[in-house]
C-alpha positions as protocol buffer text, in pm:
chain_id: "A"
residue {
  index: 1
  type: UNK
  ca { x: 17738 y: 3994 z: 6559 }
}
residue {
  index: 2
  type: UNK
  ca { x: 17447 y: 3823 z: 6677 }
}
residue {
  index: 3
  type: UNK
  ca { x: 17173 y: 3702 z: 6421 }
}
residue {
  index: 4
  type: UNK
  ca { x: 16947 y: 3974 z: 6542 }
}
residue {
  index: 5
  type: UNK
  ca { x: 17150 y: 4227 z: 6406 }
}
residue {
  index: 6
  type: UNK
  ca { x: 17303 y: 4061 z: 6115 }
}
residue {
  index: 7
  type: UNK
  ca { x: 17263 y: 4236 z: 5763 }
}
residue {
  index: 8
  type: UNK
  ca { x: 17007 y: 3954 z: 5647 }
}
residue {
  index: 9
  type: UNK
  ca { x: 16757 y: 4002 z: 5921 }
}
residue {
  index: 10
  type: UNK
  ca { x: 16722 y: 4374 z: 5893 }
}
residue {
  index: 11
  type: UNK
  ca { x: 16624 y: 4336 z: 5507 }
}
residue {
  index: 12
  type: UNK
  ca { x: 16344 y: 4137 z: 5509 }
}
residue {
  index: 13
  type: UNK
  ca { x: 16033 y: 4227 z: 5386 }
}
residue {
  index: 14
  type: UNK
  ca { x: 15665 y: 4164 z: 5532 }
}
residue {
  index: 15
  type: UNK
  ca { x: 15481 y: 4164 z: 5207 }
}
residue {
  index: 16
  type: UNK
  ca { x: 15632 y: 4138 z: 4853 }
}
residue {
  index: 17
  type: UNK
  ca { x: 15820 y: 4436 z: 4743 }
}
residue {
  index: 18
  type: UNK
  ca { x: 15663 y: 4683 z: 4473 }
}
residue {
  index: 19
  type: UNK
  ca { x: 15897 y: 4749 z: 4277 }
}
residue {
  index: 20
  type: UNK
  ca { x: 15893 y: 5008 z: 3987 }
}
residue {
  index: 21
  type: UNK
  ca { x: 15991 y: 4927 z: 3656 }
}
residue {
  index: 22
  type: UNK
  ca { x: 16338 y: 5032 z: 3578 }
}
residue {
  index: 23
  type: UNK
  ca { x: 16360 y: 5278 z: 3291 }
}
residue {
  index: 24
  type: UNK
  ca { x: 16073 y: 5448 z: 3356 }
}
residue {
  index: 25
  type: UNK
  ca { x: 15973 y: 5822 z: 3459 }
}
residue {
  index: 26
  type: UNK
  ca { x: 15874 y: 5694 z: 3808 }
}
residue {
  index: 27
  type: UNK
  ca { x: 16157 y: 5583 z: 3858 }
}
residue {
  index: 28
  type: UNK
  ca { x: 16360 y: 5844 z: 3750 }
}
residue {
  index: 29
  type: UNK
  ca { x: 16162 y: 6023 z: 3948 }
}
residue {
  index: 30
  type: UNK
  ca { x: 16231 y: 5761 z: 4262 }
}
residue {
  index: 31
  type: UNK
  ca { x: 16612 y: 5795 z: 4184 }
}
residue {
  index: 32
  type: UNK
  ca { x: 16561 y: 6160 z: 4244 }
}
residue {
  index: 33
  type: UNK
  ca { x: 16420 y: 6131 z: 4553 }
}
residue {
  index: 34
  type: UNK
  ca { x: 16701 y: 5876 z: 4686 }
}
residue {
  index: 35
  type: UNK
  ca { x: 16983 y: 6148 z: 4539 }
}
residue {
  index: 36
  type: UNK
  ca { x: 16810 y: 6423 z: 4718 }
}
residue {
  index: 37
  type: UNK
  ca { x: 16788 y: 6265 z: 5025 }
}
residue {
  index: 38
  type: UNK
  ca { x: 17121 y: 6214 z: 5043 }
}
residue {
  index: 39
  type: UNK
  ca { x: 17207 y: 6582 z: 5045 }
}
residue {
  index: 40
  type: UNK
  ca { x: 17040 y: 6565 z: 5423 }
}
residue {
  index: 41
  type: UNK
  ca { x: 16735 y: 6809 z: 5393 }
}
residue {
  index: 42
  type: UNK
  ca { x: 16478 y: 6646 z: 5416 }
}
residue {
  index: 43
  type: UNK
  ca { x: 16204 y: 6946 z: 5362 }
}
residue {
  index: 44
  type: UNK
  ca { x: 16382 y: 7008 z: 5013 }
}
residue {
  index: 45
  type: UNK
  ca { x: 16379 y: 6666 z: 4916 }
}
residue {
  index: 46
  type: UNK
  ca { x: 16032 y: 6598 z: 4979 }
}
residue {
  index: 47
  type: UNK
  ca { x: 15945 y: 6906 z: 4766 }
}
residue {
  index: 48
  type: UNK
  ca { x: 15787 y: 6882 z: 4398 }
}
residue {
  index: 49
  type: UNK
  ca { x: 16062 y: 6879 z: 4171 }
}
residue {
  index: 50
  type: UNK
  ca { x: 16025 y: 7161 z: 3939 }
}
residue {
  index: 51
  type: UNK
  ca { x: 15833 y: 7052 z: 3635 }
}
residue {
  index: 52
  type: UNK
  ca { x: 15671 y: 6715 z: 3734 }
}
residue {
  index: 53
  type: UNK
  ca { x: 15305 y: 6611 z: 3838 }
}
residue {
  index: 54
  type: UNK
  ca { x: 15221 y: 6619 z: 4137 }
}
residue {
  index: 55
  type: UNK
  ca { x: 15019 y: 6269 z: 4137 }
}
residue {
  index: 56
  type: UNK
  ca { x: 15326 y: 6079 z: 3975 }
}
residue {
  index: 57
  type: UNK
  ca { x: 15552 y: 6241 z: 4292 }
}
residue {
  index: 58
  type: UNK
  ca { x: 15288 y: 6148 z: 4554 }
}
residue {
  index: 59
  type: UNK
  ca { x: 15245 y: 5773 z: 4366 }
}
residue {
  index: 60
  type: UNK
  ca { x: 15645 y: 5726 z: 4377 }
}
residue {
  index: 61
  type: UNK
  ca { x: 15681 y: 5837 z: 4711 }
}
residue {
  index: 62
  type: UNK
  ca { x: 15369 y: 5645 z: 4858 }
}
residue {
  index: 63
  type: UNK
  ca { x: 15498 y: 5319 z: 4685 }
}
residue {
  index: 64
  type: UNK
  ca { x: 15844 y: 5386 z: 4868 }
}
residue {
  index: 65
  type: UNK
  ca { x: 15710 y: 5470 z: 5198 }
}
residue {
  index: 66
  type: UNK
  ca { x: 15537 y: 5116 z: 5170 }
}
residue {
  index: 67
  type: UNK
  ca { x: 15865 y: 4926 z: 5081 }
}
residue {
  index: 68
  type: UNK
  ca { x: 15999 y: 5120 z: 5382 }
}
residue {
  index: 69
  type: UNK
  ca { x: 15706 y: 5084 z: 5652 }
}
residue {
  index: 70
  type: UNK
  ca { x: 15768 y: 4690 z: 5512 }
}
residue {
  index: 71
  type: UNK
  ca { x: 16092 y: 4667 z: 5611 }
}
residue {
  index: 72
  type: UNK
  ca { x: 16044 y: 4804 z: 5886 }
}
residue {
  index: 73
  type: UNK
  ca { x: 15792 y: 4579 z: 6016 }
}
residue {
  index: 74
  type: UNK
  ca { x: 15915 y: 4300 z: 5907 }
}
residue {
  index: 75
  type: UNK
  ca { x: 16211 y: 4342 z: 6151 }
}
residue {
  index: 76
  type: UNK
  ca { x: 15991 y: 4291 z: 6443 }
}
residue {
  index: 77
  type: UNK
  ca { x: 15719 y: 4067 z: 6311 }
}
residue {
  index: 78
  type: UNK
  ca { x: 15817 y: 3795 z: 6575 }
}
residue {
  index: 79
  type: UNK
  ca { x: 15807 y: 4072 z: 6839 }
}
residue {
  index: 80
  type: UNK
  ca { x: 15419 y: 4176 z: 6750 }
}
residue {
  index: 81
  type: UNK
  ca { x: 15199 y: 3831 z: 6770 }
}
residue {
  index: 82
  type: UNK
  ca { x: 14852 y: 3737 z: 6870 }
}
residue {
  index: 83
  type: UNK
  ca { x: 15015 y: 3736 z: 7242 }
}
residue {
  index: 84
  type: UNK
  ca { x: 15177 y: 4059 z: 7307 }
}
residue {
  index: 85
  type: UNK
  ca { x: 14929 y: 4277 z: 7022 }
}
residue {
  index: 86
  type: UNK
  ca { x: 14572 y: 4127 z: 7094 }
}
residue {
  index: 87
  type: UNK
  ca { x: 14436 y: 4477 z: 6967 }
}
residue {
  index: 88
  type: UNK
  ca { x: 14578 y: 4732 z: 6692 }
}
residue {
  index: 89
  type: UNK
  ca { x: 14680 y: 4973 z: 6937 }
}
residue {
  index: 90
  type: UNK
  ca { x: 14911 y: 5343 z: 6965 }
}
residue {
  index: 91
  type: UNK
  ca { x: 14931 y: 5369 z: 7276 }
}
residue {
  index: 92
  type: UNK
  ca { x: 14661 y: 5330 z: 7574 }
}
residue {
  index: 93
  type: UNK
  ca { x: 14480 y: 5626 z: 7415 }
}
residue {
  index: 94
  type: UNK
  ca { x: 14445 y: 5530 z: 7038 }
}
residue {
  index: 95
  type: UNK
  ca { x: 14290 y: 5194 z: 6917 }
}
residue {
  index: 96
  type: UNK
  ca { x: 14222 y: 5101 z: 6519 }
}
residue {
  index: 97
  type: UNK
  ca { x: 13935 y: 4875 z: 6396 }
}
residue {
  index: 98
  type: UNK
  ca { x: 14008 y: 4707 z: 6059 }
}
residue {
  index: 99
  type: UNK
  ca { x: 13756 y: 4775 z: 5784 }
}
residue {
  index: 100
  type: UNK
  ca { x: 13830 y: 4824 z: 5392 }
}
residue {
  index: 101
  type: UNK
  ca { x: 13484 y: 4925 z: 5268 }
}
residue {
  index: 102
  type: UNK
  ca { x: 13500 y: 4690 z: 5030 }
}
residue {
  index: 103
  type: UNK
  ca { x: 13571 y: 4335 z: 5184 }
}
residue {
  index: 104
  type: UNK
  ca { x: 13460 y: 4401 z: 5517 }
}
residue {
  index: 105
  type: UNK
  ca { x: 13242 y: 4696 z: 5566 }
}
residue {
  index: 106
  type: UNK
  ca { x: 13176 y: 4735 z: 5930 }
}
residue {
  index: 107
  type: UNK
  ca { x: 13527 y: 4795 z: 6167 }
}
residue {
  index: 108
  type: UNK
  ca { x: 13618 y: 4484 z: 6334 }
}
residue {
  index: 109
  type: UNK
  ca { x: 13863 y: 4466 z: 6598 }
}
residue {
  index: 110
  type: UNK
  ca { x: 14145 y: 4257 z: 6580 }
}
residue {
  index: 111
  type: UNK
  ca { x: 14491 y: 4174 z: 6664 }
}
residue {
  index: 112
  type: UNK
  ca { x: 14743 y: 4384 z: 6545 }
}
residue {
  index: 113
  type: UNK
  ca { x: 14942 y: 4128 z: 6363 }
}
residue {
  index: 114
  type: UNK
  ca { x: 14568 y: 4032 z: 6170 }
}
residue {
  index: 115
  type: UNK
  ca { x: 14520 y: 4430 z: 6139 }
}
residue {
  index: 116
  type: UNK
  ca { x: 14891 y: 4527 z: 6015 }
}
residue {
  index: 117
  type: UNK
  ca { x: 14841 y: 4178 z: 5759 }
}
residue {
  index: 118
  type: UNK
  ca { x: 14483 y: 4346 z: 5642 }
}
residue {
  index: 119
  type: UNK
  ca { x: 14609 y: 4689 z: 5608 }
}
residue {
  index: 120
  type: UNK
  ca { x: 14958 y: 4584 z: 5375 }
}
residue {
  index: 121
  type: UNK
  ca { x: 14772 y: 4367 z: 5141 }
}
residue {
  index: 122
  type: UNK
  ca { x: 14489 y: 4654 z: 5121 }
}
residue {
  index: 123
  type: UNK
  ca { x: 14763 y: 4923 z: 5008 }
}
residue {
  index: 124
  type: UNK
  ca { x: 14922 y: 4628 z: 4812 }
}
residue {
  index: 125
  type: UNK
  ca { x: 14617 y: 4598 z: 4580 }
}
residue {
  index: 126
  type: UNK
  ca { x: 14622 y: 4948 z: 4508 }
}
residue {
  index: 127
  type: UNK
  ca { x: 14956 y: 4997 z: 4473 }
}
residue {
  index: 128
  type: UNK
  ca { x: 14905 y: 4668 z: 4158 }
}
residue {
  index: 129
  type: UNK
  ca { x: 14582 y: 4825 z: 4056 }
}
residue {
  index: 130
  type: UNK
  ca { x: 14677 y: 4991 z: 3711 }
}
residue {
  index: 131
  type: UNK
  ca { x: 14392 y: 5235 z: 3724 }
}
residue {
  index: 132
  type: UNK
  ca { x: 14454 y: 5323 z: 4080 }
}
residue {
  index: 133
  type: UNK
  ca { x: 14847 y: 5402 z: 3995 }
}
residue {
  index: 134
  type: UNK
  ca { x: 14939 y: 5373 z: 3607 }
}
residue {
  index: 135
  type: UNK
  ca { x: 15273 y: 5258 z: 3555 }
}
residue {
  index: 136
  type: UNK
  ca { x: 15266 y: 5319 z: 3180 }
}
residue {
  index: 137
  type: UNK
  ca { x: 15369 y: 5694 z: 3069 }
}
residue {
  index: 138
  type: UNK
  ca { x: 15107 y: 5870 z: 2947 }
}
residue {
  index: 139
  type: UNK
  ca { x: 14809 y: 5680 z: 3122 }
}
residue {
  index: 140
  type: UNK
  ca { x: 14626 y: 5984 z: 3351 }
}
residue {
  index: 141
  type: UNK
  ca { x: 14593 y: 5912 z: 3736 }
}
residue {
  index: 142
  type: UNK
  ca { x: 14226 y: 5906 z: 3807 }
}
residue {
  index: 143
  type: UNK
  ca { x: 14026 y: 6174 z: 3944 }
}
residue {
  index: 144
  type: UNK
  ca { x: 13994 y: 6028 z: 4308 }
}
residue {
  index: 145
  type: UNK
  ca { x: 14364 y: 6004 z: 4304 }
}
residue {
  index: 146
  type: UNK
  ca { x: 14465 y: 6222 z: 4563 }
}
residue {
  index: 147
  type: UNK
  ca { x: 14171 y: 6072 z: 4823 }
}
residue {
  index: 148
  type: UNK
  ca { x: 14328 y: 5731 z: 4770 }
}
residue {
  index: 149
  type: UNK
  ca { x: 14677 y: 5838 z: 4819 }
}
residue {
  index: 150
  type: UNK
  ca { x: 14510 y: 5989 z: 5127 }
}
residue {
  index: 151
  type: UNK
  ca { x: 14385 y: 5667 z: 5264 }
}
residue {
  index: 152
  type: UNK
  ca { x: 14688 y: 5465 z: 5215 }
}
residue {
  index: 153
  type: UNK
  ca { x: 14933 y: 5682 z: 5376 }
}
residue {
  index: 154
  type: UNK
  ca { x: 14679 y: 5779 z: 5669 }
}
residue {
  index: 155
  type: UNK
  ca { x: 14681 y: 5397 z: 5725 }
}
residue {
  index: 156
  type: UNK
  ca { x: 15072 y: 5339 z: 5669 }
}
residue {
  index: 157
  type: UNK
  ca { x: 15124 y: 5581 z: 5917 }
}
residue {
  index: 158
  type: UNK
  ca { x: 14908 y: 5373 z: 6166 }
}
residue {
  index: 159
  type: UNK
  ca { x: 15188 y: 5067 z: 6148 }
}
residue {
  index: 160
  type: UNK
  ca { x: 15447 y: 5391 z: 6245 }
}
residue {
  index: 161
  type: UNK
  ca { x: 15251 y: 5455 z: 6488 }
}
residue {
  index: 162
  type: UNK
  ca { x: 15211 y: 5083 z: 6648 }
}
residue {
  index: 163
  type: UNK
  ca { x: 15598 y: 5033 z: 6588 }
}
residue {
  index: 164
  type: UNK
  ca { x: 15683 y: 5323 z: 6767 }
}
residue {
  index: 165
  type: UNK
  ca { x: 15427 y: 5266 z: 7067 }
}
residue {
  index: 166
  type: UNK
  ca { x: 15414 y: 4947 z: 7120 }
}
residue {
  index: 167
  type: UNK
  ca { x: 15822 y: 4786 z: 6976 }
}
residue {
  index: 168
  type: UNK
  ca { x: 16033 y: 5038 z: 6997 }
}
residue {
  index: 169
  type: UNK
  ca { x: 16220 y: 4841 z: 7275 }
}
residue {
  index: 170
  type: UNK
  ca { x: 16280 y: 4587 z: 7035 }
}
residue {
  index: 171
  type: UNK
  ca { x: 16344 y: 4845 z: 6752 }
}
residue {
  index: 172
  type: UNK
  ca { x: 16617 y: 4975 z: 7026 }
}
residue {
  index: 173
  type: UNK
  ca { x: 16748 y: 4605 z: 7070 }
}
residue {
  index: 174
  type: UNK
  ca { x: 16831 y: 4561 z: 6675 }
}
residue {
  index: 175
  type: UNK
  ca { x: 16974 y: 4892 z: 6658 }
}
residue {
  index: 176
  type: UNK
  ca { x: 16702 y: 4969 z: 6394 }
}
residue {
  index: 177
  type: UNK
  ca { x: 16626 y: 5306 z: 6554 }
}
residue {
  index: 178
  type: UNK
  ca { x: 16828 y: 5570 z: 6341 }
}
residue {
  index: 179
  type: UNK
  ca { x: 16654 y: 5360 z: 6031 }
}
residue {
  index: 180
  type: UNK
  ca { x: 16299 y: 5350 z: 6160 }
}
residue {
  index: 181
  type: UNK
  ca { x: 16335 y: 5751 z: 6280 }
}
residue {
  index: 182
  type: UNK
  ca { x: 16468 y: 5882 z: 5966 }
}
residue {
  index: 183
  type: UNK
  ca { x: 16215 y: 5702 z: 5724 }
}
residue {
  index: 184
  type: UNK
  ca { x: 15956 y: 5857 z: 5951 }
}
residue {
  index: 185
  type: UNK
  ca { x: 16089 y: 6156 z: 5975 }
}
residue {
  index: 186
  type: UNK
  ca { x: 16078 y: 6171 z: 5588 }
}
residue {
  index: 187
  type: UNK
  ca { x: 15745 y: 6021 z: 5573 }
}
residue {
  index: 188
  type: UNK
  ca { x: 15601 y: 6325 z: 5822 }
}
residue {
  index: 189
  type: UNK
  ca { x: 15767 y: 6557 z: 5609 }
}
residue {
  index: 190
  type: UNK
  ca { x: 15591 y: 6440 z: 5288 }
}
residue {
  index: 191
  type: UNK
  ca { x: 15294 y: 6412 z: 5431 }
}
residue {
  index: 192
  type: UNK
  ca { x: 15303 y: 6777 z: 5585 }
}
residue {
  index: 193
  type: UNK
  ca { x: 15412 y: 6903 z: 5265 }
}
residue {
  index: 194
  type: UNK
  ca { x: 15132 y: 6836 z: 5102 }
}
residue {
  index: 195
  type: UNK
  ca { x: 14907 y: 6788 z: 5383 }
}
residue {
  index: 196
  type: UNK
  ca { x: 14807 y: 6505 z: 5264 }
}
residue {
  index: 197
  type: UNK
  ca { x: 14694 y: 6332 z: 5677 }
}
residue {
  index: 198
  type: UNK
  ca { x: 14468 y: 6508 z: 5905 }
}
residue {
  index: 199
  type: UNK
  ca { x: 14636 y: 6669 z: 6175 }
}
residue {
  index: 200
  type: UNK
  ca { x: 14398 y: 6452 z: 6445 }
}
residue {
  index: 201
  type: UNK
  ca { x: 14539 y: 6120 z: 6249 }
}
residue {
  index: 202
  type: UNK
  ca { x: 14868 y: 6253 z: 6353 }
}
residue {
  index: 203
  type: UNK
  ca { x: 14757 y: 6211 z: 6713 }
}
residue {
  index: 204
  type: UNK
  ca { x: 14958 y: 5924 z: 6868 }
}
residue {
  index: 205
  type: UNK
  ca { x: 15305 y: 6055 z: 6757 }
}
residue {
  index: 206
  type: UNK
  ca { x: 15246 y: 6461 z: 6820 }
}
residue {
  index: 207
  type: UNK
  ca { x: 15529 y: 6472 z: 7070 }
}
residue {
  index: 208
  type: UNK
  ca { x: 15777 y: 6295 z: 6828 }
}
residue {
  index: 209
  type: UNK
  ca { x: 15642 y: 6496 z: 6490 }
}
residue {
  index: 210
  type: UNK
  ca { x: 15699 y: 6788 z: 6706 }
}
residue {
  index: 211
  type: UNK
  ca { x: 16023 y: 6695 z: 6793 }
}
residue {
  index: 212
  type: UNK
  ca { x: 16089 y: 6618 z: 6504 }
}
residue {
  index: 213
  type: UNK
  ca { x: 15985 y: 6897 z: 6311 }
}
residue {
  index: 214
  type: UNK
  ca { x: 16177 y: 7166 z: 6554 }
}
residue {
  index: 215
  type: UNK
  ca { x: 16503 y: 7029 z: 6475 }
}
residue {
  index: 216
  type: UNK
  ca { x: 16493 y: 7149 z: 6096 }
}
residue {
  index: 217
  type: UNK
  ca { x: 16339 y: 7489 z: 6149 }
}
């Protein structure tokens, strides 16, 4: 096989992986997800299983869908450079501007390389922030839970969304597509589930979501 679609390549990260502490309820809860996943349905495995919070599913889930969207990208990180992404784009239609509200306030445009950099490390500081996502049993999610999980998966979808508009050739070329349409097609699900992204975010990939979603009616 050539080194571009050797076993090595395809796993490397982007950013440091989050992992979550073996032993714990979350990941019980993530070793759910995996076994029900495997049965093929994907609307019945994104469902709450019966008895557990609903924040502690959407924190498990939004922590894997960043490991994923990482992996992901970090298969074509050499393909999407100052060069061929001089703006975070979907498309001709759809452009992002980077701001955090925090950091930097008003949206600046950038590359998408600089944008996709910004936007992991955001998500990665929640995703370490304790009071953000409690790791310890027992410790309550905070009230503005929900509109942070909100933020961080309306922005993971936006590096979907670039991969699919802009690499996809090169997504193609590895033979990474099966990979990179299934964890999508899980992440939509989620996210419709418990609408958790604004149908106008969904935007640049309404033709595949639809496609998507007709298939498991």
């Amino acid at each position: 096989a050539s080194p571009l679609l050797s076993g090595s390549r395809s796993s490397k990260t982007f950013k440091p992986k989050k992992n979550i502490p073996e032993g714990s309820h979350q990941y019980e809860l993530l070793k759910h997800a995996e076994a029900t996943l495997g049965s093929g349905n994907l609307r019945q495995a994104v469902m709450l299983p019966e008895g557990e919070d609903l924040n502690e599913w959407i924190a498990v889930n939004t922590v894997d869908f960043f490991n994923q969207i990482n992996m992901l990208y970090g298969t074509i990180t050499e393909f999407c450079t100052e060069g061929s992404c001089p703006v975070m784009s979907a498309g001709p239609r759809y452009e992002y501007h980077w701001a955090d509200g925090t950091n930097i306030k008003k949206p600046i445009k950038c590359s998408a390389p600089k944008y996709i950099d910004y936007l992991m490390t955001w998500v990665q500081d929640q995703l370490d922030d304790e009071t953000l996502f409690p790791s310890k049993i027992g410790v309550p999610f905070p009230k503005n839970f929900m509109s942070v999980a909100k933020t961080i998966l309306k922005r993971l979808f936006r590096v979907y969304a670039h991969i699919y508009h802009q690499h996809f050739d090169s997504v193609m070329r590895l033979q990474e597509e099966a990979h990179l349409n299934t964890s999508f097609k899980h992440f939509i699900f989620f996210v419709q589930e418990f609408s958790l992204i604004d149908r106008r975010e969904l935007a640049p990939l309404h033709e595949l979501i639809e496609k998507l979603g007709s298939k498991d009616r």
